[in-house]
Coordinates of N, CA and C in Angstrom, one line a residue:
M127 N 78.4 97.4 68.9 CA 79.4 97.0 69.8 C 79.2 97.8 71.0
K128 N 78.9 99.1 71.1 CA 78.9 100.1 72.2 C 77.6 99.5 73.2
V129 N 76.5 98.9 72.1 CA 75.5 98.7 73.3 C 75.5 97.4 74.0
V130 N 76.4 96.5 73.4 CA 76.7 95.2 74.2 C 77.8 95.9 75.5
L131 N 78.8 96.8 75.0 CA 79.7 97.1 76.2 C 78.8 97.8 77.3
A132 N 78.0 98.5 76.8 CA 77.2 99.5 77.9 C 76.4 98.3 78.6
A133 N 75.8 97.6 78.3 CA 75.1 96.4 78.8 C 75.7 95.8 79.6
T134 N 77.0 95.1 79.2 CA 77.9 94.3 80.2 C 78.3 95.2 81.3
L135 N 78.6 96.6 81.0 CA 79.1 97.4 82.3 C 77.9 97.3 83.5
F136 N 77.0 97.7 82.9 CA 75.6 98.2 83.5 C 75.3 96.4 84.8
A137 N 75.3 95.5 83.8 CA 75.4 94.1 84.4 C 76.0 94.0 85.4
T138 N 77.5 94.3 85.1 CA 78.4 93.9 86.3 C 78.5 94.8 87.1
A139 N 78.0 96.3 87.1 CA 78.2 97.0 88.3 C 76.6 96.8 88.9
S140 N 75.9 96.6 88.3 CA 74.6 96.3 89.1 C 74.6 95.0 90.4
A141 N 75.5 94.1 89.8 CA 75.7 92.8 90.4 C 76.4 93.2 92.1
F142 N 76.7 94.3 92.1 CA 77.5 95.0 93.4 C 76.5 95.8 94.4
V143 N 75.0 96.1 93.7 CA 74.3 96.7 94.4 C 72.9 95.8 94.7
P144 N 72.9 95.6 96.1 CA 71.4 94.9 96.6 C 70.1 95.1 95.7
S145 N 69.6 94.3 95.4 CA 68.3 95.0 94.9 C 67.3 95.3 95.7
N146 N 67.5 95.2 96.8 CA 66.6 96.3 98.0 C 67.2 97.1 98.4
A147 N 68.6 97.9 98.3 CA 68.8 98.9 98.7 C 68.0 100.1 98.7
P148 N 68.3 100.8 100.4 CA 67.2 101.4 100.7 C 67.7 102.9 99.9
K149 N 66.8 104.2 99.6 CA 67.7 105.1 99.1 C 68.4 105.9 100.1
F150 N 69.4 106.7 99.3 CA 70.1 107.5 100.2 C 69.4 108.5 100.9
G151 N 70.1 108.2 102.6 CA 69.5 109.3 103.4 C 68.2 108.5 103.9
T152 N 68.0 107.0 103.8 CA 66.8 106.7 104.5 C 67.5 105.9 105.7
S153 N 66.6 106.1 106.7 CA 67.4 105.7 108.1 C 66.9 103.9 108.0
L154 N 68.0 103.2 108.4 CA 68.3 101.5 108.5 C 67.6 101.4 109.7
N155 N 67.2 102.1 110.5 CA 66.6 101.5 112.0 C 67.8 100.4 112.7
L156 N 68.8 100.8 112.3 CA 69.6 99.8 112.9 C 70.2 100.5 114.3
K157 N 70.2 99.6 115.6 CA 70.8 100.1 116.6 C 72.2 100.1 116.5
Q158 N 73.2 100.9 116.5 CA 74.4 101.4 116.1 C 75.4 102.1 117.3
D159 N 74.6 102.4 118.2 CA 75.3 103.6 119.4 C 75.1 102.8 120.5
F160 N 75.2 101.3 120.7 CA 75.4 100.8 121.8 C 76.3 101.0 122.7
L161 N 77.5 101.5 121.9 CA 78.7 101.7 122.9 C 79.2 103.1 122.7
E162 N 78.0 103.8 122.6 CA 78.5 105.6 122.5 C 78.4 106.1 123.8
Y163 N 79.2 107.3 124.3 CA 79.2 107.8 125.5 C 78.1 109.3 125.1
T164 N 77.1 109.5 126.3 CA 76.4 110.5 126.1 C 76.8 111.4 127.6
P165 N 76.9 112.8 127.2 CA 77.4 113.3 126.1 C 78.7 112.6 124.9
Y166 N 78.5 112.7 123.7 CA 79.8 111.9 123.0 C 81.2 112.4 123.3
H167 N 81.1 113.1 123.8 CA 82.7 114.4 124.3 C 83.0 113.6 125.9
D168 N 82.1 113.2 126.4 CA 82.3 113.0 127.8 C 83.2 111.3 128.1
H169 N 84.5 111.6 128.2 CA 85.1 110.2 128.2 C 85.3 109.7 129.4
S170 N 84.8 110.7 130.5 CA 85.1 110.1 132.1 C 85.0 108.9 132.5
A171 N 83.6 108.2 131.8 CA 83.6 106.7 131.9 C 84.4 105.6 131.1
V172 N 85.4 105.9 130.5 CA 85.9 105.2 129.6 C 86.8 104.3 130.5
K173 N 86.8 102.8 130.2 CA 87.5 101.9 131.0 C 89.1 101.9 130.8
V174 N 90.0 102.0 131.4 CA 91.3 102.1 131.4 C 92.1 100.7 132.4
N175 N 92.9 100.0 131.8 CA 93.8 98.9 132.5 C 92.8 98.2 133.5
T176 N 91.7 97.6 132.7 CA 90.4 96.7 133.2 C 91.2 95.5 133.5
Y177 N 92.3 95.1 132.6 CA 92.9 93.8 132.9 C 94.5 94.2 132.9
K178 N 95.1 93.5 133.8 CA 96.8 93.9 134.2 C 97.5 92.6 133.9
N179 N 98.9 92.8 134.1 CA 99.7 91.8 134.0 C 99.1 90.4 134.7
K180 N 98.9 90.9 136.2 CA 98.8 89.5 136.9 C 97.6 88.6 136.7
A181 N 96.6 89.6 136.1 CA 95.3 88.7 135.9 C 94.9 89.4 134.4
P182 N 95.7 88.9 133.6 CA 95.4 89.4 131.8 C 94.1 88.5 131.2
F183 N 93.6 89.3 130.4 CA 92.5 88.7 129.8 C 92.9 87.6 128.4
T184 N 92.1 86.6 128.2 CA 92.7 85.9 127.2 C 91.3 85.9 125.9
G185 N 92.2 86.4 125.0 CA 91.2 86.5 123.7 C 91.6 85.2 122.6
K186 N 90.6 85.3 121.8 CA 90.7 84.2 120.9 C 91.2 84.7 119.4
V187 N 92.2 84.2 118.7 CA 92.3 84.6 117.4 C 91.4 84.2 116.4
V188 N 90.9 85.3 115.7 CA 89.7 84.9 114.6 C 90.2 84.5 113.5
S189 N 91.2 85.8 113.0 CA 92.1 85.3 111.6 C 93.3 86.2 111.7
T190 N 94.3 86.0 110.9 CA 95.6 86.6 110.8 C 95.8 86.7 109.3
K191 N 95.9 87.9 108.7 CA 96.2 88.1 107.2 C 97.2 89.1 107.1
R192 N 98.2 88.7 106.2 CA 99.3 89.7 105.4 C 98.4 90.6 104.5
I193 N 98.7 91.7 105.0 CA 98.0 93.3 104.4 C 98.7 94.0 103.7
V194 N 100.2 93.4 103.2 CA 101.0 94.0 102.4 C 101.2 92.9 100.9
G195 N 101.7 93.5 100.0 CA 102.1 92.9 99.0 C 103.4 91.9 99.0
P196 N 103.4 90.8 98.2 CA 104.8 90.2 98.1 C 105.7 90.8 98.1
Q197 N 105.8 92.0 97.0 CA 107.1 92.4 97.0 C 107.3 93.4 98.1
A198 N 106.3 93.8 98.9 CA 106.8 94.8 99.8 C 107.8 94.2 101.0
T199 N 108.6 95.5 101.5 CA 109.8 95.0 102.4 C 109.0 95.0 103.6
G200 N 109.2 93.9 104.4 CA 108.6 93.7 106.0 C 107.5 92.7 105.5
E201 N 106.9 92.8 106.6 CA 105.4 92.1 106.7 C 104.7 92.3 107.7
T202 N 103.4 93.1 107.1 CA 102.2 93.6 108.2 C 101.1 92.6 108.1
C203 N 100.7 92.3 109.7 CA 99.7 91.4 109.3 C 98.1 92.2 110.4
H204 N 97.2 91.9 109.8 CA 95.8 92.2 110.3 C 95.7 90.9 111.6
I205 N 95.2 91.1 112.4 CA 94.9 90.2 113.5 C 93.6 90.8 114.1
I206 N 92.7 89.9 113.9 CA 91.3 90.0 114.7 C 91.2 89.3 115.7
I207 N 90.8 89.7 117.1 CA 90.7 89.0 118.0 C 89.4 89.1 118.4
D208 N 88.9 87.7 119.0 CA 87.3 87.9 119.7 C 87.7 88.0 121.1
H209 N 86.8 88.9 121.8 CA 86.8 89.2 123.1 C 85.3 89.0 124.1
N210 N 84.7 88.7 122.9 CA 83.2 88.2 123.1 C 82.8 89.6 124.1
G211 N 82.7 90.8 123.6 CA 82.3 91.8 124.6 C 83.0 92.5 125.9
D212 N 83.7 91.2 126.6 CA 84.6 91.5 127.7 C 85.6 92.0 127.8
F213 N 85.9 92.9 126.9 CA 87.0 93.8 126.8 C 86.8 94.9 126.0
P214 N 85.6 95.9 126.6 CA 85.4 97.2 125.6 C 86.6 98.3 125.7
Y215 N 86.6 99.1 124.9 CA 87.5 100.0 124.3 C 87.0 100.8 123.5
I216 N 87.7 102.2 123.2 CA 87.1 103.0 122.4 C 88.5 103.4 121.5
E217 N 88.2 104.2 120.5 CA 89.3 104.5 119.4 C 90.2 105.5 120.1
G218 N 91.7 104.9 119.9 CA 92.8 105.7 120.3 C 93.3 105.2 121.6
Q219 N 92.8 104.1 121.8 CA 93.5 103.3 123.1 C 94.3 102.1 122.5
S220 N 95.2 101.5 123.4 CA 96.0 100.0 123.1 C 95.6 99.2 123.8
W221 N 96.0 97.8 123.4 CA 96.1 96.9 123.8 C 97.4 96.2 124.4
G222 N 97.8 95.5 125.2 CA 99.0 95.1 125.8 C 99.1 93.7 125.5
V223 N 99.9 93.3 125.0 CA 99.9 91.8 124.4 C 101.0 91.3 125.1
M224 N 100.7 90.3 126.1 CA 101.9 89.4 126.6 C 102.4 88.3 125.9
P225 N 103.5 88.2 125.3 CA 104.1 87.1 124.5 C 104.3 85.8 125.7
P226 N 104.1 84.4 124.9 CA 104.3 83.6 125.7 C 105.8 83.3 126.0
G227 N 106.4 82.6 126.9 CA 107.6 82.1 126.9 C 108.7 83.3 128.2
V228 N 109.6 82.9 128.2 CA 110.4 83.5 129.5 C 111.5 84.3 128.3
R229 N 112.4 85.2 129.0 CA 113.3 85.7 128.7 C 114.6 84.9 128.8
E230 N 115.4 84.8 128.1 CA 116.6 83.9 128.0 C 117.5 84.3 129.0
K231 N 117.7 85.8 129.2 CA 118.8 86.1 130.1 C 118.3 85.9 131.8
D232 N 117.1 86.1 132.0 CA 116.7 86.0 133.5 C 115.6 84.9 133.9
G233 N 115.0 84.4 133.0 CA 114.0 83.5 133.3 C 112.4 83.8 133.3
K234 N 112.6 85.6 133.4 CA 111.4 86.1 133.9 C 110.3 85.9 132.5
P235 N 109.1 86.1 132.7 CA 108.4 86.4 131.5 C 108.8 87.8 130.8
H236 N 108.1 87.4 129.7 CA 108.4 88.6 128.4 C 107.7 89.8 128.9
A237 N 108.2 91.4 128.7 CA 107.5 92.3 129.0 C 106.2 92.7 127.8
V238 N 105.0 93.2 128.5 CA 104.0 93.5 127.8 C 104.5 94.4 126.6
R239 N 103.7 94.4 125.5 CA 104.1 95.1 124.4 C 102.9 95.9 123.9
L240 N 102.8 97.2 123.9 CA 101.3 97.9 123.6 C 101.5 98.2 122.1
Y241 N 100.0 97.7 121.4 CA 99.8 98.0 120.2 C 98.5 98.9 120.3
S242 N 98.3 99.6 119.4 CA 97.1 100.5 119.0 C 96.3 99.7 118.4
I243 N 94.6 100.2 119.2 CA 93.8 99.3 118.4 C 93.6 99.8 117.3
A244 N 93.4 98.7 116.1 CA 93.1 99.3 114.4 C 91.8 99.3 114.2
S245 N 90.6 98.6 115.0 CA 89.0 98.9 114.8 C 88.5 99.7 115.5
S246 N 87.4 100.2 115.2 CA 86.5 101.2 115.9 C 86.2 100.3 117.0
R247 N 85.3 101.1 118.2 CA 84.6 100.4 119.0 C 83.7 99.2 118.9
Y248 N 83.2 99.2 117.7 CA 82.3 98.1 117.4 C 83.0 97.0 116.3
G249 N 84.3 96.7 116.5 CA 84.8 95.9 116.1 C 85.0 95.6 114.6
D250 N 85.6 94.6 114.1 CA 85.5 94.3 112.8 C 83.9 93.6 112.2
D251 N 83.1 93.2 113.2 CA 82.1 92.7 112.6 C 80.8 93.7 113.1
M252 N 81.0 94.5 113.6 CA 80.0 95.6 114.1 C 79.4 95.1 115.6
T253 N 79.6 94.4 115.8 CA 79.1 93.5 117.2 C 79.6 94.2 118.6
G254 N 80.8 94.5 118.5 CA 81.6 95.0 119.7 C 82.3 93.8 120.1
K255 N 82.5 93.0 119.5 CA 83.0 91.6 120.5 C 84.2 91.4 119.9
T256 N 84.9 91.9 119.0 CA 85.9 91.8 118.4 C 86.7 93.0 118.2
G257 N 88.4 92.7 118.2 CA 89.2 94.1 118.0 C 90.3 93.7 117.0
S258 N 90.9 94.6 116.6 CA 92.1 94.0 115.4 C 93.4 94.9 115.8
L259 N 94.5 94.1 115.5 CA 95.6 95.0 115.6 C 96.4 94.6 114.4
C260 N 97.1 95.9 113.7 CA 98.1 95.6 112.7 C 99.2 95.8 113.0
V261 N 100.2 94.7 112.7 CA 101.6 94.4 113.3 C 102.2 94.4 112.3
R262 N 103.3 95.1 112.4 CA 104.7 94.8 111.4 C 105.4 94.0 112.2
R263 N 105.6 92.9 111.3 CA 106.6 91.8 112.3 C 108.0 92.6 112.2
A264 N 108.8 92.3 113.2 CA 110.4 93.1 113.6 C 111.3 92.0 113.4
T265 N 112.1 92.4 112.5 CA 113.3 91.6 111.8 C 114.4 92.7 112.0
Y266 N 115.4 92.2 112.2 CA 116.7 92.8 112.1 C 117.8 92.5 111.0
W267 N 118.1 93.3 110.5 CA 119.5 93.3 109.3 C 120.5 93.0 109.8
C268 N 121.1 92.0 109.5 CA 122.9 91.9 109.9 C 123.7 92.0 108.6
P269 N 124.4 93.3 108.8 CA 125.0 93.1 107.4 C 126.3 92.2 107.1
E270 N 126.7 91.6 108.2 CA 127.7 90.4 107.8 C 127.2 89.2 107.0
L271 N 125.8 88.8 107.7 CA 124.9 87.7 107.3 C 124.3 88.4 105.7
K272 N 124.5 89.6 105.6 CA 123.5 90.3 104.3 C 122.1 89.5 104.2
A273 N 121.7 89.5 105.3 CA 120.2 88.9 105.4 C 119.4 89.1 106.7
D274 N 118.7 88.8 107.3 CA 117.3 89.0 108.3 C 118.4 87.8 109.4
D275 N 118.6 88.7 110.5 CA 119.2 87.7 111.8 C 118.2 87.0 112.5
P276 N 118.2 85.8 112.3 CA 117.1 85.0 113.3 C 117.3 84.8 114.5
A277 N 118.4 85.2 115.3 CA 118.8 85.2 116.6 C 118.1 86.7 117.1
K278 N 117.8 88.0 116.2 CA 117.2 88.8 116.6 C 116.2 89.4 115.8
K279 N 115.2 88.9 116.4 CA 113.7 89.5 116.3 C 112.9 89.9 117.2
G280 N 111.9 90.3 116.7 CA 110.8 90.7 117.8 C 110.0 89.6 118.3
I281 N 109.9 89.5 119.6 CA 109.2 88.6 120.3 C 107.7 88.6 120.0
C282 N 107.5 89.6 120.6 CA 105.9 89.8 120.2 C 105.3 89.8 118.8
S283 N 105.8 90.6 118.2 CA 105.4 91.0 116.9 C 105.5 89.5 116.0
N284 N 106.3 89.0 116.4 CA 106.5 87.7 115.6 C 105.7 86.5 116.0
F285 N 105.3 86.7 117.2 CA 104.3 86.0 117.8 C 102.8 86.1 117.6
L286 N 102.7 87.2 116.9 CA 100.9 87.8 116.7 C 100.8 87.3 115.2
C287 N 102.3 87.7 114.5 CA 102.0 87.6 113.3 C 102.1 85.9 112.7
D288 N 102.4 85.0 113.8 CA 102.4 83.6 113.3 C 101.4 83.1 114.1
T289 N 100.2 83.6 114.6 CA 99.2 83.3 115.3 C 97.9 82.7 114.3
Q290 N 97.3 81.6 114.6 CA 96.4 81.0 113.7 C 95.0 81.1 114.4
P291 N 94.1 80.9 113.8 CA 92.5 81.1 114.1 C 92.6 80.0 115.3
G292 N 92.2 80.5 116.4 CA 91.7 79.6 117.7 C 93.0 79.8 118.8
D293 N 94.0 80.5 118.5 CA 95.0 80.7 119.5 C 94.6 81.5 120.1
E294 N 95.0 81.4 121.5 CA 94.4 82.3 122.7 C 95.9 83.3 122.6
V295 N 95.4 84.4 123.3 CA 96.2 85.6 123.2 C 96.1 86.3 124.4
M296 N 97.3 86.5 125.1 CA 96.9 87.4 126.7 C 97.4 88.7 126.6
M297 N 96.3 89.6 127.1 CA 95.9 90.9 126.9 C 96.0 91.6 128.1
T298 N 96.3 92.8 128.5 CA 96.0 93.8 129.2 C 95.6 95.0 128.6
G299 N 95.2 95.8 129.6 CA 94.8 97.2 129.1 C 93.2 97.1 129.5
P300 N 92.1 97.8 128.4 CA 92.7 98.8 127.5 C 93.8 100.0 128.0
A301 N 94.8 100.5 127.6 CA 95.7 101.5 128.0 C 95.5 102.7 127.5
G302 N 95.3 103.9 128.1 CA 95.4 105.1 127.3 C 94.0 106.1 127.6
K303 N 94.1 107.3 127.6 CA 93.1 108.0 127.9 C 93.3 109.2 127.2
V304 N 94.7 109.7 126.6 CA 94.9 110.9 126.0 C 94.5 111.2 124.8
M305 N 94.8 109.7 123.9 CA 94.6 110.3 122.1 C 93.2 109.6 122.0
L306 N 92.0 109.8 122.8 CA 90.6 109.2 122.4 C 90.1 109.9 121.3
M307 N 89.1 109.4 120.6 CA 88.5 110.2 119.6 C 87.2 109.8 119.6

């Protein structure tokens, strides 16, 4: 019985290891430094505010996935946005997102909301052509209704959490040069 169990565990574990995996410490000869700064601590060339409100960047949503369990309070989504390498950023920067539509009170466009970029400068696919945001959907509890008030909800967070693959997102930035990593 122990032999069968051990053989089963070994076969199951080995299914996750590629048969041609290199030994630990072996150079993979992969060029992963194409977005690095030389020297690494010199951030003088970091781009800031390349895209602004009057001339925003248009990114395409690759995926939107809920990343909290079904019993969690609230909803947090991981949104991957394709920027085709035209919107470089580094860790610690933010993207501004311009939600569609206008404000009810004065008919002006909604203000830009800043979101910290959740992926490394190499993006989610390690090509430097995507970036991701982790966004918690903003809702407001009404004590009278004893439920979320549908009239009071976060404009931009709800827009982002409701996006589908292929949707366009108007963005500004990248913003920030203080918290760089």
